[in-house]
């Protein structure tokens, strides 16, 4: 194992622009996206600011050219000193912190997981971290996350120059990692899994492996981050209870949705149905979105608008898509399409979320391309599964234009 300081020295000597761009070739798509949006560097490791993270999950590309700014130890300590405790969290935490925060790569993956999980899954997530079962999570238990995500990513690494891969690992994890696996690799582990599934499976394994013990070594080699200080205090001695953990996850989901909604509402209380369609289709693999948008324009001639409560309820439903899929499959296997009343009932039974009649009607008008007033499994579930992968796959460039009526309405209200 090559010592971290040796690698850092090598990194600083060879770190010119072409070398850094060259490392991008050895990165996975997730790593590439993190490197593209990250703006800070400390002792060779890259970090996002809270602003960078919000940009990464709400925009196709960074708004400014990538230029990693090196932080001094004094600057990092000042940032961490200004980090609020978890009990002072809110749905504006990331916006309030803005550039005054540092988020590591593994924390970036963790935050992406949060954005796509239902509220019912928050307790499961907390219990996975709470390895000693005392209803509290301490810093050491949370740091198991670092190793779990690192090992998951290691299996997906692109083959190539080992020196370049090692340099990339320092940028992403802050320390060099040995090639031998900490977690035992069974044949079934070769099957691709989501980071959430990996977290669920691997945290329980940590109780029976040297993974948990290794967190002491990890903690000593890594710098504190905004998330660690927010959860466990400036001295790292505080413990996180479920209520605070739940509030943090709920606030993060709300904050990202508010930012997306406000980017279209321009100060209004609603967004247009067409804007809602753009947001839904933006993160999917649908090649020709124009047919969906044209279909909706023709079938909703009078714009009513989508409120934030409706907008949020729909994405809460999407985070429960797995349960809803089971209900939809029963209709599908019976060769039945479903109407709006059946759809609304299936959503409520499977997820507990109540969608307004107007929102359901809008969804049908977007996805019922064959215009039979029925929604098939293929027309909806497949597309929405893409939508749930918002930070993990590529982004679809979006055409930002608004209907004429929407422009007129906003102009009138602004006077």
mmCIF file of C-alpha atoms in Angstrom:
data_model
loop_
_atom_site.group_PDB
_atom_site.id
_atom_site.type_symbol
_atom_site.label_atom_id
_atom_site.label_comp_id
_atom_site.label_asym_id
_atom_site.label_seq_id
_atom_site.Cartn_x
_atom_site.Cartn_y
_atom_site.Cartn_z
ATOM 1 C CA UNK A 1 0.000 0.000 0.000
ATOM 2 C CA UNK A 2 1.442 3.331 -1.033
ATOM 3 C CA UNK A 3 1.352 5.975 1.659
ATOM 4 C CA UNK A 4 -1.133 8.803 1.205
ATOM 5 C CA UNK A 5 1.500 11.533 1.527
ATOM 6 C CA UNK A 6 3.523 10.052 -1.323
ATOM 7 C CA UNK A 7 0.496 10.075 -3.578
ATOM 8 C CA UNK A 8 -0.434 13.611 -2.577
ATOM 9 C CA UNK A 9 3.071 14.794 -3.396
ATOM 10 C CA UNK A 10 2.905 13.030 -6.746
ATOM 11 C CA UNK A 11 -0.530 14.507 -7.382
ATOM 12 C CA UNK A 12 0.639 18.072 -6.743
ATOM 13 C CA UNK A 13 3.730 17.672 -8.927
ATOM 14 C CA UNK A 14 1.885 16.244 -11.939
ATOM 15 C CA UNK A 15 -1.367 18.096 -11.497
ATOM 16 C CA UNK A 16 -1.581 20.231 -14.600
ATOM 17 C CA UNK A 17 -4.708 20.812 -16.641
ATOM 18 C CA UNK A 18 -4.161 17.964 -19.104
ATOM 19 C CA UNK A 19 -3.459 15.460 -16.318
ATOM 20 C CA UNK A 20 -6.685 16.361 -14.542
ATOM 21 C CA UNK A 21 -8.708 16.058 -17.715
ATOM 22 C CA UNK A 22 -6.958 12.762 -18.447
ATOM 23 C CA UNK A 23 -8.230 11.350 -15.122
ATOM 24 C CA UNK A 24 -11.759 11.941 -16.371
ATOM 25 C CA UNK A 25 -11.243 9.094 -18.850
ATOM 26 C CA UNK A 26 -10.788 6.625 -15.980
ATOM 27 C CA UNK A 27 -13.860 7.812 -14.056
ATOM 28 C CA UNK A 28 -17.283 6.180 -14.025
ATOM 29 C CA UNK A 29 -20.278 8.319 -15.132
ATOM 30 C CA UNK A 30 -21.120 9.087 -11.485
ATOM 31 C CA UNK A 31 -17.555 10.075 -10.729
ATOM 32 C CA UNK A 32 -17.435 12.221 -13.850
ATOM 33 C CA UNK A 33 -20.548 14.116 -12.817
ATOM 34 C CA UNK A 34 -19.186 14.732 -9.324
ATOM 35 C CA UNK A 35 -15.851 15.969 -10.704
ATOM 36 C CA UNK A 36 -17.661 18.206 -13.186
ATOM 37 C CA UNK A 37 -19.719 19.978 -10.517
ATOM 38 C CA UNK A 38 -17.256 19.937 -7.589
ATOM 39 C CA UNK A 39 -15.532 23.282 -7.027
ATOM 40 C CA UNK A 40 -13.290 22.741 -3.988
ATOM 41 C CA UNK A 41 -10.123 20.768 -3.266
ATOM 42 C CA UNK A 42 -8.475 20.095 0.092
ATOM 43 C CA UNK A 43 -5.297 18.026 0.425
ATOM 44 C CA UNK A 44 -5.921 16.359 -2.921
ATOM 45 C CA UNK A 45 -9.571 15.442 -2.313
ATOM 46 C CA UNK A 46 -12.416 17.077 -4.236
ATOM 47 C CA UNK A 47 -15.557 18.427 -2.588
ATOM 48 C CA UNK A 48 -18.841 19.938 -3.628
ATOM 49 C CA UNK A 49 -20.292 22.952 -1.898
ATOM 50 C CA UNK A 50 -24.019 22.806 -1.015
ATOM 51 C CA UNK A 51 -24.515 25.124 -4.007
ATOM 52 C CA UNK A 52 -22.661 22.655 -6.251
ATOM 53 C CA UNK A 53 -24.855 19.785 -5.070
ATOM 54 C CA UNK A 54 -28.068 21.673 -5.787
ATOM 55 C CA UNK A 55 -26.740 22.561 -9.237
ATOM 56 C CA UNK A 56 -25.815 18.910 -9.891
ATOM 57 C CA UNK A 57 -29.350 17.655 -9.228
ATOM 58 C CA UNK A 58 -31.258 20.485 -10.907
ATOM 59 C CA UNK A 59 -29.128 21.386 -13.947
ATOM 60 C CA UNK A 60 -27.652 19.644 -16.961
ATOM 61 C CA UNK A 61 -24.245 21.295 -16.701
ATOM 62 C CA UNK A 62 -22.440 23.592 -14.214
ATOM 63 C CA UNK A 63 -23.262 27.257 -14.648
ATOM 64 C CA UNK A 64 -19.597 28.173 -14.520
ATOM 65 C CA UNK A 65 -16.421 26.652 -15.910
ATOM 66 C CA UNK A 66 -14.856 24.006 -13.691
ATOM 67 C CA UNK A 67 -12.033 25.366 -11.603
ATOM 68 C CA UNK A 68 -11.257 23.612 -8.339
ATOM 69 C CA UNK A 69 -10.341 26.114 -5.650
ATOM 70 C CA UNK A 70 -7.828 24.873 -3.086
ATOM 71 C CA UNK A 71 -8.925 25.323 0.519
ATOM 72 C CA UNK A 72 -6.446 26.010 3.297
ATOM 73 C CA UNK A 73 -6.836 24.266 6.650
ATOM 74 C CA UNK A 74 -7.865 27.587 8.155
ATOM 75 C CA UNK A 75 -10.552 28.144 5.494
ATOM 76 C CA UNK A 76 -11.954 24.643 5.990
ATOM 77 C CA UNK A 77 -12.063 25.066 9.764
ATOM 78 C CA UNK A 78 -13.898 28.376 9.360
ATOM 79 C CA UNK A 79 -16.481 26.752 7.079
ATOM 80 C CA UNK A 80 -17.052 23.919 9.551
ATOM 81 C CA UNK A 81 -17.282 26.331 12.486
ATOM 82 C CA UNK A 82 -20.227 28.049 10.774
ATOM 83 C CA UNK A 83 -22.098 24.778 10.148
ATOM 84 C CA UNK A 84 -25.405 24.735 12.074
ATOM 85 C CA UNK A 85 -26.324 21.731 14.277
ATOM 86 C CA UNK A 86 -28.858 19.242 12.966
ATOM 87 C CA UNK A 87 -31.647 20.551 15.206
ATOM 88 C CA UNK A 88 -31.364 23.906 13.388
ATOM 89 C CA UNK A 89 -31.894 22.301 9.982
ATOM 90 C CA UNK A 90 -34.565 23.518 7.569
ATOM 91 C CA UNK A 91 -35.766 23.085 3.995
ATOM 92 C CA UNK A 92 -33.455 25.973 3.080
ATOM 93 C CA UNK A 93 -30.288 24.495 4.632
ATOM 94 C CA UNK A 94 -28.369 24.005 1.388
ATOM 95 C CA UNK A 95 -29.450 27.357 0.002
ATOM 96 C CA UNK A 96 -28.473 29.124 3.222
ATOM 97 C CA UNK A 97 -25.073 27.426 3.336
ATOM 98 C CA UNK A 98 -24.567 28.127 -0.380
ATOM 99 C CA UNK A 99 -20.765 28.118 -0.905
ATOM 100 C CA UNK A 100 -19.960 27.649 2.794
ATOM 101 C CA UNK A 101 -19.856 23.889 3.023
ATOM 102 C CA UNK A 102 -17.972 20.791 1.843
ATOM 103 C CA UNK A 103 -19.609 17.572 0.611
ATOM 104 C CA UNK A 104 -17.496 14.491 -0.189
ATOM 105 C CA UNK A 105 -18.129 12.076 -3.054
ATOM 106 C CA UNK A 106 -19.594 9.329 -0.855
ATOM 107 C CA UNK A 107 -21.867 11.897 0.808
ATOM 108 C CA UNK A 108 -22.962 13.030 -2.650
ATOM 109 C CA UNK A 109 -24.047 9.443 -3.405
ATOM 110 C CA UNK A 110 -25.824 9.223 -0.044
ATOM 111 C CA UNK A 111 -27.718 12.471 -0.662
ATOM 112 C CA UNK A 112 -28.794 11.235 -4.094
ATOM 113 C CA UNK A 113 -30.197 8.115 -2.424
ATOM 114 C CA UNK A 114 -32.230 10.291 -0.057
ATOM 115 C CA UNK A 115 -33.849 12.157 -2.932
ATOM 116 C CA UNK A 116 -35.438 8.997 -4.335
ATOM 117 C CA UNK A 117 -36.606 7.249 -1.167
ATOM 118 C CA UNK A 118 -40.147 7.284 0.327
ATOM 119 C CA UNK A 119 -40.722 8.532 3.848
ATOM 120 C CA UNK A 120 -41.418 4.975 4.955
ATOM 121 C CA UNK A 121 -37.856 4.110 3.941
ATOM 122 C CA UNK A 122 -36.330 6.717 6.260
ATOM 123 C CA UNK A 123 -36.697 4.408 9.272
ATOM 124 C CA UNK A 124 -35.082 1.565 7.342
ATOM 125 C CA UNK A 125 -32.172 3.817 6.417
ATOM 126 C CA UNK A 126 -31.706 4.916 10.023
ATOM 127 C CA UNK A 127 -31.797 1.351 11.338
ATOM 128 C CA UNK A 128 -29.185 0.328 8.781
ATOM 129 C CA UNK A 129 -26.771 2.878 10.220
ATOM 130 C CA UNK A 130 -27.702 2.048 13.821
ATOM 131 C CA UNK A 131 -25.581 -1.113 13.941
ATOM 132 C CA UNK A 132 -25.638 -1.442 17.744
ATOM 133 C CA UNK A 133 -29.417 -0.979 17.946
ATOM 134 C CA UNK A 134 -29.412 1.794 20.554
ATOM 135 C CA UNK A 135 -31.781 4.053 18.533
ATOM 136 C CA UNK A 136 -28.923 6.506 17.968
ATOM 137 C CA UNK A 137 -26.328 6.774 15.192
ATOM 138 C CA UNK A 138 -22.814 7.920 16.047
ATOM 139 C CA UNK A 139 -20.075 9.182 13.752
ATOM 140 C CA UNK A 140 -18.318 5.818 13.541
ATOM 141 C CA UNK A 141 -21.502 4.050 12.458
ATOM 142 C CA UNK A 142 -22.142 6.702 9.824
ATOM 143 C CA UNK A 143 -18.618 6.391 8.417
ATOM 144 C CA UNK A 144 -19.333 2.780 7.473
ATOM 145 C CA UNK A 145 -21.111 4.478 4.566
ATOM 146 C CA UNK A 146 -17.748 5.621 3.207
ATOM 147 C CA UNK A 147 -16.473 2.072 2.843
ATOM 148 C CA UNK A 148 -19.725 0.617 1.525
ATOM 149 C CA UNK A 149 -20.001 3.128 -1.306
ATOM 150 C CA UNK A 150 -16.278 2.938 -2.038
ATOM 151 C CA UNK A 151 -16.398 -0.846 -2.377
ATOM 152 C CA UNK A 152 -19.504 -0.607 -4.549
ATOM 153 C CA UNK A 153 -17.761 1.870 -6.814
ATOM 154 C CA UNK A 154 -14.511 -0.115 -6.897
ATOM 155 C CA UNK A 155 -16.304 -2.961 -8.658
ATOM 156 C CA UNK A 156 -17.371 -0.528 -11.408
ATOM 157 C CA UNK A 157 -13.979 1.076 -11.920
ATOM 158 C CA UNK A 158 -12.792 1.337 -15.481
ATOM 159 C CA UNK A 159 -9.673 -0.646 -16.227
ATOM 160 C CA UNK A 160 -6.525 1.218 -17.104
ATOM 161 C CA UNK A 161 -3.448 2.897 -15.720
ATOM 162 C CA UNK A 162 -3.307 1.925 -12.018
ATOM 163 C CA UNK A 163 -1.451 5.115 -11.137
ATOM 164 C CA UNK A 164 -4.216 7.217 -12.706
ATOM 165 C CA UNK A 165 -6.865 5.162 -10.917
ATOM 166 C CA UNK A 166 -5.040 5.657 -7.627
ATOM 167 C CA UNK A 167 -4.870 9.409 -8.190
ATOM 168 C CA UNK A 168 -8.577 9.424 -8.962
ATOM 169 C CA UNK A 169 -9.344 7.539 -5.731
ATOM 170 C CA UNK A 170 -7.514 10.200 -3.744
ATOM 171 C CA UNK A 171 -9.584 12.895 -5.426
ATOM 172 C CA UNK A 172 -12.816 11.068 -4.590
ATOM 173 C CA UNK A 173 -12.101 9.393 -1.249
ATOM 174 C CA UNK A 174 -9.110 11.212 0.212
ATOM 175 C CA UNK A 175 -6.995 8.102 0.701
ATOM 176 C CA UNK A 176 -5.462 5.296 -1.333
ATOM 177 C CA UNK A 177 -7.371 2.032 -1.216
ATOM 178 C CA UNK A 178 -5.918 -1.452 -1.447
ATOM 179 C CA UNK A 179 -7.105 -3.723 -4.213
ATOM 180 C CA UNK A 180 -8.151 -6.526 -1.847
ATOM 181 C CA UNK A 181 -11.833 -6.414 -0.927
ATOM 182 C CA UNK A 182 -13.024 -5.634 2.578
ATOM 183 C CA UNK A 183 -16.431 -7.106 1.934
ATOM 184 C CA UNK A 184 -16.564 -10.667 0.685
ATOM 185 C CA UNK A 185 -17.581 -10.852 -2.946
ATOM 186 C CA UNK A 186 -20.116 -13.539 -3.718
ATOM 187 C CA UNK A 187 -21.173 -14.471 -7.214
ATOM 188 C CA UNK A 188 -24.459 -12.669 -6.782
ATOM 189 C CA UNK A 189 -22.641 -9.407 -6.114
ATOM 190 C CA UNK A 190 -21.747 -9.281 -9.786
ATOM 191 C CA UNK A 191 -25.377 -8.382 -10.490
ATOM 192 C CA UNK A 192 -25.705 -4.567 -10.744
ATOM 193 C CA UNK A 193 -27.432 -3.057 -7.718
ATOM 194 C CA UNK A 194 -28.460 0.424 -6.750
ATOM 195 C CA UNK A 195 -26.488 2.239 -4.074
ATOM 196 C CA UNK A 196 -29.547 1.958 -1.843
ATOM 197 C CA UNK A 197 -29.583 -1.847 -2.174
ATOM 198 C CA UNK A 198 -25.854 -1.949 -1.572
ATOM 199 C CA UNK A 199 -26.278 0.141 1.549
ATOM 200 C CA UNK A 200 -29.067 -2.085 2.843
ATOM 201 C CA UNK A 201 -27.151 -5.314 2.240
ATOM 202 C CA UNK A 202 -23.694 -4.166 3.224
ATOM 203 C CA UNK A 203 -24.494 -2.353 6.473
ATOM 204 C CA UNK A 204 -25.696 -5.597 8.025
ATOM 205 C CA UNK A 205 -22.506 -7.288 6.795
ATOM 206 C CA UNK A 206 -20.478 -4.664 8.625
ATOM 207 C CA UNK A 207 -21.389 -6.255 11.956
ATOM 208 C CA UNK A 208 -19.644 -9.452 10.924
ATOM 209 C CA UNK A 209 -16.627 -8.114 9.054
ATOM 210 C CA UNK A 210 -13.657 -5.872 9.676
ATOM 211 C CA UNK A 211 -15.488 -3.050 7.887
ATOM 212 C CA UNK A 212 -16.751 -1.382 11.053
ATOM 213 C CA UNK A 213 -13.321 -1.685 12.696
ATOM 214 C CA UNK A 214 -11.711 -0.014 9.698
ATOM 215 C CA UNK A 215 -13.743 3.146 10.241
ATOM 216 C CA UNK A 216 -11.259 4.177 12.925
ATOM 217 C CA UNK A 217 -8.512 4.226 10.287
ATOM 218 C CA UNK A 218 -10.802 5.992 7.820
ATOM 219 C CA UNK A 219 -11.801 8.652 10.338
ATOM 220 C CA UNK A 220 -8.176 9.443 11.139
ATOM 221 C CA UNK A 221 -7.297 9.886 7.441
ATOM 222 C CA UNK A 222 -10.317 11.949 6.377
ATOM 223 C CA UNK A 223 -11.203 15.548 7.046
ATOM 224 C CA UNK A 224 -14.516 16.493 8.611
ATOM 225 C CA UNK A 225 -17.260 17.645 6.274
ATOM 226 C CA UNK A 226 -20.305 19.855 6.626
ATOM 227 C CA UNK A 227 -22.566 16.807 6.860
ATOM 228 C CA UNK A 228 -20.472 15.170 9.595
ATOM 229 C CA UNK A 229 -20.390 18.374 11.666
ATOM 230 C CA UNK A 230 -24.100 18.978 11.040
ATOM 231 C CA UNK A 231 -24.961 15.473 12.292
ATOM 232 C CA UNK A 232 -22.351 14.873 15.000
ATOM 233 C CA UNK A 233 -21.183 18.297 16.139
ATOM 234 C CA UNK A 234 -17.855 20.058 15.832
ATOM 235 C CA UNK A 235 -16.137 17.554 18.143
ATOM 236 C CA UNK A 236 -17.794 14.543 16.528
ATOM 237 C CA UNK A 237 -19.169 13.307 19.843
ATOM 238 C CA UNK A 238 -22.883 14.019 19.331
ATOM 239 C CA UNK A 239 -25.288 11.265 18.312
ATOM 240 C CA UNK A 240 -28.066 11.436 15.753
ATOM 241 C CA UNK A 241 -31.603 10.377 16.687
ATOM 242 C CA UNK A 242 -34.279 9.255 14.262
ATOM 243 C CA UNK A 243 -36.396 12.407 14.529
ATOM 244 C CA UNK A 244 -33.506 14.627 13.437
ATOM 245 C CA UNK A 245 -32.476 12.163 10.719
ATOM 246 C CA UNK A 246 -36.048 12.032 9.359
ATOM 247 C CA UNK A 247 -36.304 15.820 9.395
ATOM 248 C CA UNK A 248 -33.020 16.177 7.483
ATOM 249 C CA UNK A 249 -34.106 13.737 4.763
ATOM 250 C CA UNK A 250 -37.561 15.284 4.433
ATOM 251 C CA UNK A 251 -36.089 18.799 4.317
ATOM 252 C CA UNK A 252 -33.634 17.833 1.579
ATOM 253 C CA UNK A 253 -36.369 16.358 -0.611
ATOM 254 C CA UNK A 254 -38.509 19.454 -0.063
ATOM 255 C CA UNK A 255 -35.651 21.850 -0.770
ATOM 256 C CA UNK A 256 -34.753 20.290 -4.125
ATOM 257 C CA UNK A 257 -38.419 20.214 -5.171
ATOM 258 C CA UNK A 258 -38.866 23.857 -4.132
ATOM 259 C CA UNK A 259 -35.851 24.869 -6.220
ATOM 260 C CA UNK A 260 -37.158 23.022 -9.281
ATOM 261 C CA UNK A 261 -40.648 24.449 -8.834
ATOM 262 C CA UNK A 262 -39.440 28.026 -8.289
ATOM 263 C CA UNK A 263 -37.217 27.868 -11.363
ATOM 264 C CA UNK A 264 -40.417 27.637 -13.437
ATOM 265 C CA UNK A 265 -42.985 29.531 -11.350
ATOM 266 C CA UNK A 266 -41.207 32.921 -11.489
ATOM 267 C CA UNK A 267 -42.824 34.001 -8.252
ATOM 268 C CA UNK A 268 -46.260 32.611 -9.071
ATOM 269 C CA UNK A 269 -48.103 30.073 -6.927
ATOM 270 C CA UNK A 270 -48.370 27.627 -9.815
ATOM 271 C CA UNK A 271 -46.409 26.309 -12.777
ATOM 272 C CA UNK A 272 -48.046 25.560 -16.103
ATOM 273 C CA UNK A 273 -49.036 22.027 -17.037
ATOM 274 C CA UNK A 274 -46.492 22.216 -19.855
ATOM 275 C CA UNK A 275 -43.722 23.161 -17.443
ATOM 276 C CA UNK A 276 -44.743 20.212 -15.262
ATOM 277 C CA UNK A 277 -44.428 17.945 -18.308
ATOM 278 C CA UNK A 278 -40.981 19.354 -19.084
ATOM 279 C CA UNK A 279 -39.806 18.610 -15.530
ATOM 280 C CA UNK A 280 -41.103 15.039 -15.667
ATOM 281 C CA UNK A 281 -39.591 14.250 -19.052
ATOM 282 C CA UNK A 282 -36.317 16.043 -18.439
ATOM 283 C CA UNK A 283 -34.515 13.178 -16.708
ATOM 284 C CA UNK A 284 -35.863 10.324 -18.803
ATOM 285 C CA UNK A 285 -34.579 8.419 -21.800
ATOM 286 C CA UNK A 286 -37.542 9.434 -23.955
ATOM 287 C CA UNK A 287 -36.049 10.331 -27.323
ATOM 288 C CA UNK A 288 -38.947 12.334 -28.726
ATOM 289 C CA UNK A 289 -40.576 14.391 -25.996
ATOM 290 C CA UNK A 290 -42.354 16.643 -28.489
ATOM 291 C CA UNK A 291 -45.132 14.092 -29.054
ATOM 292 C CA UNK A 292 -45.916 14.031 -25.329
ATOM 293 C CA UNK A 293 -45.853 17.820 -25.073
ATOM 294 C CA UNK A 294 -47.982 18.350 -28.175
ATOM 295 C CA UNK A 295 -50.433 15.733 -26.946
ATOM 296 C CA UNK A 296 -50.815 17.588 -23.671
ATOM 297 C CA UNK A 297 -51.200 21.014 -25.295
ATOM 298 C CA UNK A 298 -54.029 19.784 -27.483
ATOM 299 C CA UNK A 299 -55.862 18.024 -24.665
ATOM 300 C CA UNK A 300 -55.528 20.717 -21.977
ATOM 301 C CA UNK A 301 -56.625 23.850 -23.852
ATOM 302 C CA UNK A 302 -57.339 25.842 -20.678
ATOM 303 C CA UNK A 303 -54.353 26.238 -18.379
ATOM 304 C CA UNK A 304 -55.165 25.846 -14.696
ATOM 305 C CA UNK A 305 -51.669 25.375 -13.294
ATOM 306 C CA UNK A 306 -50.018 22.953 -10.875
ATOM 307 C CA UNK A 307 -49.545 24.098 -7.266
ATOM 308 C CA UNK A 308 -46.472 23.240 -5.211
ATOM 309 C CA UNK A 309 -48.519 20.949 -2.973
ATOM 310 C CA UNK A 310 -49.645 19.017 -6.060
ATOM 311 C CA UNK A 311 -46.096 19.034 -7.414
ATOM 312 C CA UNK A 312 -44.667 17.700 -4.157
ATOM 313 C CA UNK A 313 -47.357 15.045 -3.728
ATOM 314 C CA UNK A 314 -46.574 13.663 -7.186
ATOM 315 C CA UNK A 315 -42.881 13.270 -6.389
ATOM 316 C CA UNK A 316 -43.700 11.696 -3.035
ATOM 317 C CA UNK A 317 -45.715 9.195 -5.041
ATOM 318 C CA UNK A 318 -42.792 8.641 -7.435
ATOM 319 C CA UNK A 319 -40.554 7.791 -4.497
ATOM 320 C CA UNK A 320 -43.028 4.981 -3.767
ATOM 321 C CA UNK A 321 -43.023 3.835 -7.381
ATOM 322 C CA UNK A 322 -41.865 0.315 -6.539
ATOM 323 C CA UNK A 323 -45.002 -0.410 -4.487
ATOM 324 C CA UNK A 324 -47.217 1.230 -7.076
ATOM 325 C CA UNK A 325 -45.581 -0.877 -9.813
ATOM 326 C CA UNK A 326 -46.883 -4.032 -8.143
ATOM 327 C CA UNK A 327 -50.442 -2.718 -8.315
ATOM 328 C CA UNK A 328 -49.954 -1.618 -11.915
ATOM 329 C CA UNK A 329 -48.541 -5.014 -12.886
ATOM 330 C CA UNK A 330 -51.735 -6.683 -11.713
ATOM 331 C CA UNK A 331 -53.667 -4.595 -14.235
ATOM 332 C CA UNK A 332 -51.004 -5.235 -16.852
ATOM 333 C CA UNK A 333 -50.960 -9.012 -16.386
ATOM 334 C CA UNK A 334 -54.725 -9.003 -16.709
ATOM 335 C CA UNK A 335 -54.299 -7.114 -20.005
ATOM 336 C CA UNK A 336 -56.151 -4.168 -18.551
ATOM 337 C CA UNK A 337 -55.363 -0.506 -18.921
ATOM 338 C CA UNK A 338 -56.570 1.790 -16.188
ATOM 339 C CA UNK A 339 -58.573 4.987 -16.130
ATOM 340 C CA UNK A 340 -58.085 8.033 -13.923
ATOM 341 C CA UNK A 341 -60.231 6.781 -11.019
ATOM 342 C CA UNK A 342 -58.420 3.441 -10.914
ATOM 343 C CA UNK A 343 -55.060 5.179 -11.155
ATOM 344 C CA UNK A 344 -55.842 7.542 -8.291
ATOM 345 C CA UNK A 345 -57.093 4.677 -6.119
ATOM 346 C CA UNK A 346 -54.050 2.504 -6.901
ATOM 347 C CA UNK A 347 -51.723 5.363 -5.948
ATOM 348 C CA UNK A 348 -53.462 5.851 -2.610
ATOM 349 C CA UNK A 349 -53.695 2.134 -1.756
ATOM 350 C CA UNK A 350 -50.073 1.421 -2.686
ATOM 351 C CA UNK A 351 -48.405 4.589 -1.385
ATOM 352 C CA UNK A 352 -50.812 6.458 0.884
ATOM 353 C CA UNK A 353 -50.467 9.573 -1.288
ATOM 354 C CA UNK A 354 -53.603 11.395 -2.457
ATOM 355 C CA UNK A 355 -53.265 13.018 -5.863
ATOM 356 C CA UNK A 356 -55.680 15.769 -6.883
ATOM 357 C CA UNK A 357 -58.076 15.064 -9.789
ATOM 358 C CA UNK A 358 -56.463 17.863 -11.809
ATOM 359 C CA UNK A 359 -52.966 16.424 -11.318
ATOM 360 C CA UNK A 360 -54.107 12.937 -12.331
ATOM 361 C CA UNK A 361 -55.843 14.363 -15.398
ATOM 362 C CA UNK A 362 -52.643 16.221 -16.352
ATOM 363 C CA UNK A 363 -50.550 13.055 -16.003
ATOM 364 C CA UNK A 364 -52.981 11.168 -18.236
ATOM 365 C CA UNK A 365 -52.927 13.895 -20.842
ATOM 366 C CA UNK A 366 -49.106 13.766 -20.918
ATOM 367 C CA UNK A 367 -48.601 10.005 -21.056
ATOM 368 C CA UNK A 368 -51.731 8.735 -22.801
ATOM 369 C CA UNK A 369 -50.166 9.116 -26.242
ATOM 370 C CA UNK A 370 -52.704 6.898 -28.016
ATOM 371 C CA UNK A 371 -55.491 9.104 -26.580
ATOM 372 C CA UNK A 372 -57.722 6.290 -25.367
ATOM 373 C CA UNK A 373 -58.153 7.838 -21.885
ATOM 374 C CA UNK A 374 -56.355 4.833 -20.431
ATOM 375 C CA UNK A 375 -52.862 4.557 -18.987
ATOM 376 C CA UNK A 376 -50.830 1.452 -19.759
ATOM 377 C CA UNK A 377 -47.873 0.054 -17.847
ATOM 378 C CA UNK A 378 -45.541 0.779 -20.767
ATOM 379 C CA UNK A 379 -46.716 4.366 -21.187
ATOM 380 C CA UNK A 380 -46.032 5.385 -17.624
ATOM 381 C CA UNK A 381 -43.988 3.084 -15.363
ATOM 382 C CA UNK A 382 -41.055 2.677 -17.735
ATOM 383 C CA UNK A 383 -40.651 6.424 -18.200
ATOM 384 C CA UNK A 384 -41.031 7.236 -14.514
ATOM 385 C CA UNK A 385 -38.385 4.691 -13.538
ATOM 386 C CA UNK A 386 -35.961 6.743 -15.613
ATOM 387 C CA UNK A 387 -37.141 9.887 -13.850
ATOM 388 C CA UNK A 388 -36.278 8.446 -10.435
ATOM 389 C CA UNK A 389 -32.621 8.073 -11.418
ATOM 390 C CA UNK A 390 -32.135 11.823 -11.477
ATOM 391 C CA UNK A 391 -28.497 12.010 -10.352
ATOM 392 C CA UNK A 392 -27.327 8.641 -11.530
ATOM 393 C CA UNK A 393 -27.832 8.774 -15.285
ATOM 394 C CA UNK A 394 -27.281 11.325 -17.970
ATOM 395 C CA UNK A 395 -29.444 14.410 -18.206
ATOM 396 C CA UNK A 396 -31.693 15.292 -21.092
ATOM 397 C CA UNK A 397 -31.116 18.851 -22.331
ATOM 398 C CA UNK A 398 -34.253 20.846 -21.773
ATOM 399 C CA UNK A 399 -35.946 23.367 -24.013
ATOM 400 C CA UNK A 400 -36.865 26.207 -21.710
ATOM 401 C CA UNK A 401 -39.842 27.848 -23.326
ATOM 402 C CA UNK A 402 -43.247 28.588 -21.923
ATOM 403 C CA UNK A 403 -46.651 28.657 -23.554
ATOM 404 C CA UNK A 404 -47.910 32.042 -24.750
ATOM 405 C CA UNK A 405 -50.795 31.972 -22.269
ATOM 406 C CA UNK A 406 -48.419 31.208 -19.430
ATOM 407 C CA UNK A 407 -46.205 34.157 -20.363
ATOM 408 C CA UNK A 408 -49.192 36.498 -20.574
ATOM 409 C CA UNK A 409 -50.569 35.315 -17.239
ATOM 410 C CA UNK A 410 -47.257 35.865 -15.451
ATOM 411 C CA UNK A 411 -46.790 39.253 -17.101
ATOM 412 C CA UNK A 412 -50.243 40.392 -15.964
ATOM 413 C CA UNK A 413 -49.664 39.261 -12.380
ATOM 414 C CA UNK A 414 -46.287 40.964 -12.228
ATOM 415 C CA UNK A 415 -47.841 44.394 -12.845
#
